[in-house]
Coordinates of C-alpha atoms in Angstrom, one line a residue:
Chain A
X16 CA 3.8 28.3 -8.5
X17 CA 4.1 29.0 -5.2
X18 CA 4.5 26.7 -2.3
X19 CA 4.2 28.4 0.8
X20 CA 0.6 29.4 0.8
X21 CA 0.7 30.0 4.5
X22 CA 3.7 32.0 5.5
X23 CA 2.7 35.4 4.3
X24 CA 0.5 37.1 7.4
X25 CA 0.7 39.7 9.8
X26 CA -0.1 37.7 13.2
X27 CA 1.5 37.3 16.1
X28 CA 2.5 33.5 14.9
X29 CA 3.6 34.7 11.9
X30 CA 6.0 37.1 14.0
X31 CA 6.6 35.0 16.3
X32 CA 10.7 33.3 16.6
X33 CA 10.6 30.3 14.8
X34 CA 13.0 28.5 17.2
X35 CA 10.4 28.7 19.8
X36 CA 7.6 27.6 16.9
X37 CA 9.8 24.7 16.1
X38 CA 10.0 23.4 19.5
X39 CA 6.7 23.9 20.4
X40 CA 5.3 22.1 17.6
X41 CA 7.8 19.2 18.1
X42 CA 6.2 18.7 21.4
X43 CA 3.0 19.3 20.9
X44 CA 2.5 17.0 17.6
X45 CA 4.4 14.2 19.4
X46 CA 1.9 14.1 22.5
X47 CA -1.2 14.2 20.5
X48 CA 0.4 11.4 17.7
X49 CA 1.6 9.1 20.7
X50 CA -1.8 9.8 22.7
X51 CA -4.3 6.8 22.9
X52 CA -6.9 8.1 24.9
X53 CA -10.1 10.2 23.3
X54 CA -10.0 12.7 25.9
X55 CA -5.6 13.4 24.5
X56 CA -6.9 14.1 20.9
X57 CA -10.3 15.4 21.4
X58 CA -8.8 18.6 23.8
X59 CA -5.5 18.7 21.4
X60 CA -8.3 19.9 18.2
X61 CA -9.7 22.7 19.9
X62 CA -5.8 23.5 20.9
X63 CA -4.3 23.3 17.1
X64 CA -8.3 25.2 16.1
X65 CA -7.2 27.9 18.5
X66 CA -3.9 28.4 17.0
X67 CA -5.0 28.6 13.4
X68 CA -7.8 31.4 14.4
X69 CA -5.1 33.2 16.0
X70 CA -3.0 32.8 12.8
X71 CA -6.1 34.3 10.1
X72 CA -5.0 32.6 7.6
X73 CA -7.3 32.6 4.3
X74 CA -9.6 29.8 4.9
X75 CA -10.0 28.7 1.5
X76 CA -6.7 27.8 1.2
X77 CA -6.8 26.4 4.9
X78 CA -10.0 24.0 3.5
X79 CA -8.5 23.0 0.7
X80 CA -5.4 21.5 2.2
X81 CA -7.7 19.9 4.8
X82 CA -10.2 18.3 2.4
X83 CA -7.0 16.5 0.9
X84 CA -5.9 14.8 4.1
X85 CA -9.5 14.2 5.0
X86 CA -10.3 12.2 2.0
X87 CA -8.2 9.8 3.0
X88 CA -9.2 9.8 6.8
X89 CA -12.9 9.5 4.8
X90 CA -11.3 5.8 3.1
X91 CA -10.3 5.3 6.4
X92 CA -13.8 5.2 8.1
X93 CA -15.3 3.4 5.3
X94 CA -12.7 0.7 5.2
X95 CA -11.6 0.4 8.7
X96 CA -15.5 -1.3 10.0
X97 CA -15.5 -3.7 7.3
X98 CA -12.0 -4.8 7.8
X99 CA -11.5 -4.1 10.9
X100 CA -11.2 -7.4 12.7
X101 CA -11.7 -8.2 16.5
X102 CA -13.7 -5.9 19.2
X103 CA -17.0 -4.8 18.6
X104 CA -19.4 -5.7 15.5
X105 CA -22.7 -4.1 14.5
X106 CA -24.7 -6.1 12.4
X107 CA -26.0 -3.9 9.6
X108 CA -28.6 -4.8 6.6
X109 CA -26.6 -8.1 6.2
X110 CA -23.2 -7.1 7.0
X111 CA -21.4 -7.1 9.6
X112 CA -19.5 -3.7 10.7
X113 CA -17.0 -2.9 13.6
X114 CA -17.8 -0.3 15.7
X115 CA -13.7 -0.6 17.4
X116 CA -12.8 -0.1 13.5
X117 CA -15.0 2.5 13.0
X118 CA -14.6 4.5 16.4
X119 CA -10.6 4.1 15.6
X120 CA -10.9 5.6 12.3
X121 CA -12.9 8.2 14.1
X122 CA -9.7 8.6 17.2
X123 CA -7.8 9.1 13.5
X124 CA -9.3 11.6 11.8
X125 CA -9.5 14.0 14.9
X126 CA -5.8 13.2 15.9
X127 CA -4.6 13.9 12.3
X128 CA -6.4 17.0 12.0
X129 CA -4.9 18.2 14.9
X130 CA -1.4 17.6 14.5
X131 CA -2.0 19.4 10.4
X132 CA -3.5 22.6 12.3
X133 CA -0.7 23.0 14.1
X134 CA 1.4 22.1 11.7
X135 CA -0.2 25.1 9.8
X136 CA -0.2 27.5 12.3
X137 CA 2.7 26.6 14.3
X138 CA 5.6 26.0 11.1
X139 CA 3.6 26.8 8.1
X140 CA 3.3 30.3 9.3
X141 CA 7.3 31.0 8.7
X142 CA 9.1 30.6 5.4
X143 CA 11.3 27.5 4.8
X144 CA 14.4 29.6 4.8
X145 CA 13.1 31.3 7.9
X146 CA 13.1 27.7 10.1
X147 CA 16.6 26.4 8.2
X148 CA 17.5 29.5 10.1
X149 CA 15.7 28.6 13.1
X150 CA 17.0 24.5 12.9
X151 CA 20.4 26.3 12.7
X152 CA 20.5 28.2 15.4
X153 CA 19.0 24.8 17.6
X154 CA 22.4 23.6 17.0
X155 CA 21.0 20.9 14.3
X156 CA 23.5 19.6 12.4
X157 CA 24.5 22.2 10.2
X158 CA 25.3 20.0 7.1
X159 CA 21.1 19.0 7.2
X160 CA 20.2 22.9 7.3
X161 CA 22.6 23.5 4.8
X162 CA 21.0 20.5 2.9
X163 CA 17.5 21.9 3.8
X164 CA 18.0 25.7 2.5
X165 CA 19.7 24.6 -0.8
X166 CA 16.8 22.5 -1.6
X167 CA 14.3 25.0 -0.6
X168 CA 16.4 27.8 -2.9
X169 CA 15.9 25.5 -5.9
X170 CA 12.6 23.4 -5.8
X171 CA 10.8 26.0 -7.4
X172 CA 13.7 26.5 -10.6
X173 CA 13.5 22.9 -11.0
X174 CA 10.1 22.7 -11.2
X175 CA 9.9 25.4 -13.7
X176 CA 13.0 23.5 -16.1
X177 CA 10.3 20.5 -15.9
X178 CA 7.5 22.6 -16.8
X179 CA 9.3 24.1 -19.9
X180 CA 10.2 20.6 -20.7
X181 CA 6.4 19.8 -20.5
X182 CA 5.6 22.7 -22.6
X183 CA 8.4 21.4 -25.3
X184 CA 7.1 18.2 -25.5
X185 CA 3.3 19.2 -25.6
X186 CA 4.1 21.5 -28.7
X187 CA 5.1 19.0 -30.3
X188 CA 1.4 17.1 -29.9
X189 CA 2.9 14.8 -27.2
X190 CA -0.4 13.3 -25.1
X191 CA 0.6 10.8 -21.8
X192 CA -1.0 7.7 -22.1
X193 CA -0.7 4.4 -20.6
X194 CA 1.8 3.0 -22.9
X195 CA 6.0 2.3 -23.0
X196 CA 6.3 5.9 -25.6
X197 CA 4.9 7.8 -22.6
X198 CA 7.1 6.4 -20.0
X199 CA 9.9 6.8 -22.0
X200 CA 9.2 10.1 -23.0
X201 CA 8.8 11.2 -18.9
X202 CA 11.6 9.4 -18.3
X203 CA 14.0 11.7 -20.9
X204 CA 12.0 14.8 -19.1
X205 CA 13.2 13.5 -15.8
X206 CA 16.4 12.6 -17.1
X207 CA 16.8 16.1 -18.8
X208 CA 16.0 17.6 -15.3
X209 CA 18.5 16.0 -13.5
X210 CA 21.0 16.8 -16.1
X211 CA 20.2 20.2 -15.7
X212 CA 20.1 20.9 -11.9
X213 CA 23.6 18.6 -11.7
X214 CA 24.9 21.4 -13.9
X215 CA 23.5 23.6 -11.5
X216 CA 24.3 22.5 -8.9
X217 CA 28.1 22.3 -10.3
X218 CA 27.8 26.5 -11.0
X219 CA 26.7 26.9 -7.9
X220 CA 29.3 25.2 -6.2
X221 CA 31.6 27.2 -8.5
X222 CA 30.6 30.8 -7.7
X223 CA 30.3 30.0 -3.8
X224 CA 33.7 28.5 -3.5
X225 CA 34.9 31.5 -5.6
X226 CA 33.3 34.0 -2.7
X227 CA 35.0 31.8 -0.1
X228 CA 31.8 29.7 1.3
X229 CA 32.8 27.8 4.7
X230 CA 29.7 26.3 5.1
X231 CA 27.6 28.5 6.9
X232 CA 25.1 31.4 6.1
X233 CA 24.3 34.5 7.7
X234 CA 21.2 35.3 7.2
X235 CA 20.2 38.8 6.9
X236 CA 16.5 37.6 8.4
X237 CA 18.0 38.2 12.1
X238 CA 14.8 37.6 14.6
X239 CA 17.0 39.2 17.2
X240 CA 16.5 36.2 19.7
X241 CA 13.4 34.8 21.5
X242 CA 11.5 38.0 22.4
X243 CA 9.4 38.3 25.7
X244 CA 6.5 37.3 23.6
X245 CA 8.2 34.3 22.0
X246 CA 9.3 32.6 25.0
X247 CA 5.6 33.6 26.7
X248 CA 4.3 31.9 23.5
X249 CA 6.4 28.7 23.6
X250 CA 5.8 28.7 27.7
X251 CA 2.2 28.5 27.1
X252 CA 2.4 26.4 24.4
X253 CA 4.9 23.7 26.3
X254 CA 2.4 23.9 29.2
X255 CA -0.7 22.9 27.2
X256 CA 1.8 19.5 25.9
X257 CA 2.4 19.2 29.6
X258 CA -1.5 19.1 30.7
X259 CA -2.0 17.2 27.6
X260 CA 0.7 14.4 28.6
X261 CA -1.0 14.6 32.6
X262 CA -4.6 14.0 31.3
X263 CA -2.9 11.1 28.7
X264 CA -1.6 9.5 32.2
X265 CA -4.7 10.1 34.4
X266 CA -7.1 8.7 31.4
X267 CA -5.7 5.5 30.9
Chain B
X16 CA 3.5 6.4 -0.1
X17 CA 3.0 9.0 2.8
X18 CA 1.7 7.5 6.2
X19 CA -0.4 10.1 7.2
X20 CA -0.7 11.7 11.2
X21 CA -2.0 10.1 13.6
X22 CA -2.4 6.6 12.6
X23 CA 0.7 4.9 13.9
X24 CA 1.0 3.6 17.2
X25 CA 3.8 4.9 19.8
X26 CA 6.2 2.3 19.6
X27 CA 6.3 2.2 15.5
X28 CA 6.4 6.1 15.4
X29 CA 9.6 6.1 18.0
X30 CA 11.6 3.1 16.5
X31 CA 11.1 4.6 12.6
X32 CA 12.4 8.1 14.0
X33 CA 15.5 6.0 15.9
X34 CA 16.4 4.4 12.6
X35 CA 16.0 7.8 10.8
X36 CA 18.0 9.5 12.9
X37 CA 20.7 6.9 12.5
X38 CA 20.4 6.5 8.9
X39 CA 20.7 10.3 8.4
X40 CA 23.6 10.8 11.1
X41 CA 25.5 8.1 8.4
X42 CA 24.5 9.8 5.6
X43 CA 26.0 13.2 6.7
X44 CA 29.1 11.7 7.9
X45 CA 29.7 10.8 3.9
X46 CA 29.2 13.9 2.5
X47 CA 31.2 16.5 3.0
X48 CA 30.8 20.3 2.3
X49 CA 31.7 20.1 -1.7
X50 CA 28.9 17.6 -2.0
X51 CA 26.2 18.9 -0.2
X52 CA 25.3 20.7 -3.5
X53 CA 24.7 18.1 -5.5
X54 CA 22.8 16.2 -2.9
X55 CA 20.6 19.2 -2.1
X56 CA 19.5 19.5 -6.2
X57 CA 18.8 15.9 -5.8
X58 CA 16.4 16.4 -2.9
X59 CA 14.6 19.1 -4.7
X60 CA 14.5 17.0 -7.6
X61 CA 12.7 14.1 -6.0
X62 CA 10.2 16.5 -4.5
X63 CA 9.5 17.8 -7.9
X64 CA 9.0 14.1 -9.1
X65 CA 6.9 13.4 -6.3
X66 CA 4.5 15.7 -8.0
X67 CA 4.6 14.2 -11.7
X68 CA 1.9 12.3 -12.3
X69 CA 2.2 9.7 -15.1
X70 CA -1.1 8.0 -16.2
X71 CA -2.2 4.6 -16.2
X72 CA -5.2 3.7 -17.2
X73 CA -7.8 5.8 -16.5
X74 CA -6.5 7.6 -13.4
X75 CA -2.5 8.8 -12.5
X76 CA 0.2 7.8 -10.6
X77 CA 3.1 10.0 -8.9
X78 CA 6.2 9.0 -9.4
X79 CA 8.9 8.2 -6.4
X80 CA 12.2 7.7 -8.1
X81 CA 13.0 6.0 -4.5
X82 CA 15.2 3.4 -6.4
X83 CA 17.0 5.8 -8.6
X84 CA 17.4 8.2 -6.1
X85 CA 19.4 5.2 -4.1
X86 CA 21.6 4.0 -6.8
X87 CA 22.8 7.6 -7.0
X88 CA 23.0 8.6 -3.6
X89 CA 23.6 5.7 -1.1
X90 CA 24.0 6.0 2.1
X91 CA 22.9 10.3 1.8
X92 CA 19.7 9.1 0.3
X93 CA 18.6 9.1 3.8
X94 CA 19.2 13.1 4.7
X95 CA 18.2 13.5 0.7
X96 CA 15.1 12.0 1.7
X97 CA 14.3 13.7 5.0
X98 CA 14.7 16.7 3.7
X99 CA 12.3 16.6 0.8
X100 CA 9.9 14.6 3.0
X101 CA 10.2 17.6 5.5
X102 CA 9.5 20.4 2.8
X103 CA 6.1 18.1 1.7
X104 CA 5.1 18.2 4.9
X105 CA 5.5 21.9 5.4
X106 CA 4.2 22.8 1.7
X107 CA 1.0 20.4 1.4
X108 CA 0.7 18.8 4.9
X109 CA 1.1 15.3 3.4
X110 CA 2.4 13.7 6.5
X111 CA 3.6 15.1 9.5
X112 CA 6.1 16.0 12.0
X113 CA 5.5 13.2 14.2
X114 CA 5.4 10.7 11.0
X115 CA 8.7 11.8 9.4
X116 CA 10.8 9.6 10.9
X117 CA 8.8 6.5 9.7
X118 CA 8.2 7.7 6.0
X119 CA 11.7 8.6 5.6
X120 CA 12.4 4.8 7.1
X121 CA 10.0 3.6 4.5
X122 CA 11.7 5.8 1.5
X123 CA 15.3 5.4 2.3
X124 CA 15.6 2.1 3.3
X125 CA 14.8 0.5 0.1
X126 CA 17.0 3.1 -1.4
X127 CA 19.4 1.9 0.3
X128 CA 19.0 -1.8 -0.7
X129 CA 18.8 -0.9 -4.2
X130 CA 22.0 0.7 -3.6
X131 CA 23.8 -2.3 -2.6
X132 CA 21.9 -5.0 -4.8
X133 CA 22.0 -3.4 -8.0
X134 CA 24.3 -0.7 -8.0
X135 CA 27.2 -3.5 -9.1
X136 CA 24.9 -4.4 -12.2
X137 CA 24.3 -0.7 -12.8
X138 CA 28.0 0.0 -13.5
X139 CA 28.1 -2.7 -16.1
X140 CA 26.7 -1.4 -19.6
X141 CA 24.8 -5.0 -20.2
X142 CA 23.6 -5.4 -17.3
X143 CA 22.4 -1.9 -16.4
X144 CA 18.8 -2.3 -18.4
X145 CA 18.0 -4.9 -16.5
X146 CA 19.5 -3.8 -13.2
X147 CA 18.0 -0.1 -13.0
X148 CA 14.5 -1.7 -14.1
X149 CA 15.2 -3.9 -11.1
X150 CA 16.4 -0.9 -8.5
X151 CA 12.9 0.9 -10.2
X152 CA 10.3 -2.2 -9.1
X153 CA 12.2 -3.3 -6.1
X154 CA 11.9 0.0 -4.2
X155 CA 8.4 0.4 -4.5
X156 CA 8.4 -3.1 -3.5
X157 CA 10.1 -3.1 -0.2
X158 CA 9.0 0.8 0.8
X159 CA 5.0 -0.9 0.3
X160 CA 6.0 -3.5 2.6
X161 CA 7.9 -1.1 4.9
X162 CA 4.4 0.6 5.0
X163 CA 2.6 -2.3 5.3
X164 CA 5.0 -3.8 8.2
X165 CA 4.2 0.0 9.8
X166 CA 0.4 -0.4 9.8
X167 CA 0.2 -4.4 10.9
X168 CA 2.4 -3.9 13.7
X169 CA 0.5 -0.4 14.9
X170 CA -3.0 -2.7 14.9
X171 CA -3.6 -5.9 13.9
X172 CA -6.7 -4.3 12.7
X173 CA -4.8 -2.7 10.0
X174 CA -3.8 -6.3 8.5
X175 CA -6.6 -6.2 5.5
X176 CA -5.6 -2.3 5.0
X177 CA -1.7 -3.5 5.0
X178 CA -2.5 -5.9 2.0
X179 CA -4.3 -3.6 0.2
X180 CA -1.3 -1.1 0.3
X181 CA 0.5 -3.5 -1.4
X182 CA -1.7 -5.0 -4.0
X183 CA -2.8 -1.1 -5.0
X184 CA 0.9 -0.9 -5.9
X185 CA 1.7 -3.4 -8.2
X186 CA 1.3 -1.0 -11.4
X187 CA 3.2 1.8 -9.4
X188 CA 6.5 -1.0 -9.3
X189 CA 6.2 -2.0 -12.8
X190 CA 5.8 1.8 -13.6
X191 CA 8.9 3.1 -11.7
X192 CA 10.5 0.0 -13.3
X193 CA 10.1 1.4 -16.5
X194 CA 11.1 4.5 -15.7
X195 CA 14.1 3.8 -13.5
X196 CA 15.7 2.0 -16.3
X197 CA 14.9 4.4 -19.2
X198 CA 16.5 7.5 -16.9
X199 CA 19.0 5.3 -16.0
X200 CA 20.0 4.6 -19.4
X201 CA 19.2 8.4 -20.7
X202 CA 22.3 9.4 -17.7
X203 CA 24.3 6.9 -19.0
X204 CA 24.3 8.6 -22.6
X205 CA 23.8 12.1 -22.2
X206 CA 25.8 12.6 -18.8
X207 CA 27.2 9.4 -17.8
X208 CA 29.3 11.5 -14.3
X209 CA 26.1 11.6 -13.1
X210 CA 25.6 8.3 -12.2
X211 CA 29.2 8.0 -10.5
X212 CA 28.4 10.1 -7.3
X213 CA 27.7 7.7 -4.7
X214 CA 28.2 8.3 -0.9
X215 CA 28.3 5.3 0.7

């Protein structure tokens, strides 16, 4: 199974340093989260749209992921007017709905989609290793990158030792149900799993000490430093946060 | 129990990433560089968890392993945490960028209670049934009213949507429980080392 459905391409983005991507997105997502005003969110969508078409990335894939966050923003609209209480009410058949509730659930939806586009074409575009990498060379602590590219490197070996697990148990006719045999049976699968990837984790600690790891990797992915086009990219990009944060200010 | 983007108000979003960033500066300062293995493995191994799902009744729950994950870890269940909350936000956009400080708040905080409140009882074989089942139910407990204490304070619209959070995850609690203290005791057998590293 594999994870990063997003980072394989041949755009710009996916070119593109992701130092400068990191930044960028930090910004950007943090003005359009923190914004309160319509006008923030609804000219920060078209921004993150923009960005994904520049990406092409497969838009089944891209639909998919957004249909999952959007069925909750969907529980959102639908509970938000009935419980939403204070502000506005519209009385319909009987019952009395918010229209505050409803037109925050609304503010929602559009700011959450925006911040997950560029999420998607701003980070999503580079590998995990690729922005441990990137996070390194921000000067972030180097113990959490460390922490980040180990974890990255093994997800996908864990998951598979939990899948054969699975397998072993489901050969021998095992079906989950709601009942204490089936929590206990997960739980020895879970158990099992962390027994393995401690053992793991212990040859791995072996082998590196043995070829003299001192806590830092260097990575044969070398981006050769922010390019004319990555700092044009991140300039442009920073701007955009900047006229994003003025209009924020002038709307309220 | 993800907080998705865009809900929270400014204020929330800012303190939750101040107390992350804290909680994970404190957490790095106790590991040093012959432990960040082990810790790493266990922050994969949550995020495979995460995507478990064990059923009940006629639907499924995931699991969390929040409580377990603080007994073993302590104080570096916070970076543990981050971490594999970062890598589900880059992998399946649950959550955010702007969000991660508050869910890892929400995660690592009762993982960090559980830590201190159980892990005594965990050590001792007759009381570690009890105790992990305890560690299980009482994380899910606190990180739902984390969450719910996240949402009230954003809007006091939310307030209905905050109580709801918590009632919906009653079963999840008694479920973790169950499966806290049946891993718990499964280390203790099969690998009992295991359940010695602690960083706190």
């Amino acid at each position: 199974m594999t994870f990063e459905q997003f980072s394989d391409g041949t755009s710009f983005l996916h070119r593109a340093d992701p130092k400068g991507k990191l930044i960028s997105t930090g910004v950007l997502s943090l003005v359009i989260a923190l914004s309160q005003t319509r006008g923030t969110a609804l000219l920060g969508f078209p921004l993150a749209f923009t960005l994904v078409l520049a990406a092409r990335l497969s838009w089944s894939k891209l639909l998919r992921r957004l249909f999952i966050v959007n069925s909750f923003n969907l529980l959102l609209c639908l509970i938000l007017p009935l419980t939403y209480t204070g502000g506005k009410t519209v009385s319909l058949i009987g019952i009395n709905l918010s229209s505050t509730g409803f037109f925050l659930a609304l503010l929602i939806t559009v700011k959450s989609n925006a911040v997950i586009l560029l999420f998607i074409s701003l980070l999503a575009t580079s590998t995990a290793a690729q922005l441990g990498h990137g996070l390194q060379q921000l000067r972030l602590s180097p113990k959490l990158c460390l922490l980040l590219l180990f974890s990255y490197r093994y997800i996908a070996l864990i998951q598979q030792e939990l899948f054969r697990l699975q397998r072993a148990a489901g050969l021998r006719c095992f079906q989950p149900k709601t009942n204490l045999h089936t929590y206990r049976t997960y739980s020895y699968m879970l158990g099992m799993m962390l027994v393995r990837s401690w053992n793991r984790a212990a040859r791995v600690q072996q082998a590196m000490k043995l070829r003299g790891f001192s806590g830092q990797f260097y990575s044969l992915y070398d981006s050769g430093g922010m390019r004319k086009s990555d700092l044009l990219l991140s300039a442009v990009l920073l701007l955009a946060g900047a006229g994003l944060v003025v209009i924020e200010i002038l709307s309220i | 129990m993800h907080i998705s983007e865009g809900i929270l108000s400014a204020p929330v979003l800012i303190s939750g990433g101040v107390v992350a960033a804290i909680g994970t500066f404190i957490g790095l300062k106790k590991i040093d560089l012959e432990q960040i293995m082990p810790v790493a493995l266990l922050s994969s191994a949550f995020f495979v968890a995460g995507l478990v799902h064990v059923p009940l009744g006629p639907g499924s729950v995931h699991l969390m392993l929040i409580g377990l994950l603080g007994v073993m870890l302590g104080w570096a269940a916070f970076p543990a945490i981050l971490i594999a909350l970062f890598l589900q936000a880059l992998f399946f956009q649950f959550g955010g960028f702007a969000v991660l400080g508050v869910n890892t708040v929400t995660m690592s905080v009762p993982a960090l209670c559980c830590y201190y409140l159980t892990r005594p009882w965990i050590d001792n074989r007759k009381t570690r049934p009890a105790a992990s089942f305890i560690a299980g139910f009482l994380a899910i407990l606190l990180a739902s009213l984390l969450t719910a204490c996240a949402l009230a304070l954003t809007d006091t619209g939310f307030t209905a949507a905050a109580q709801l959070i918590i009632a919906a995850n009653v079963p999840v609690m008694i479920i973790e429980g169950c499966i806290t203290m049946f891993t718990v005791g499964f280390l203790a057998k099969v690998q009992p080392e295991i359940l010695h590293l602690e960083y706190a």
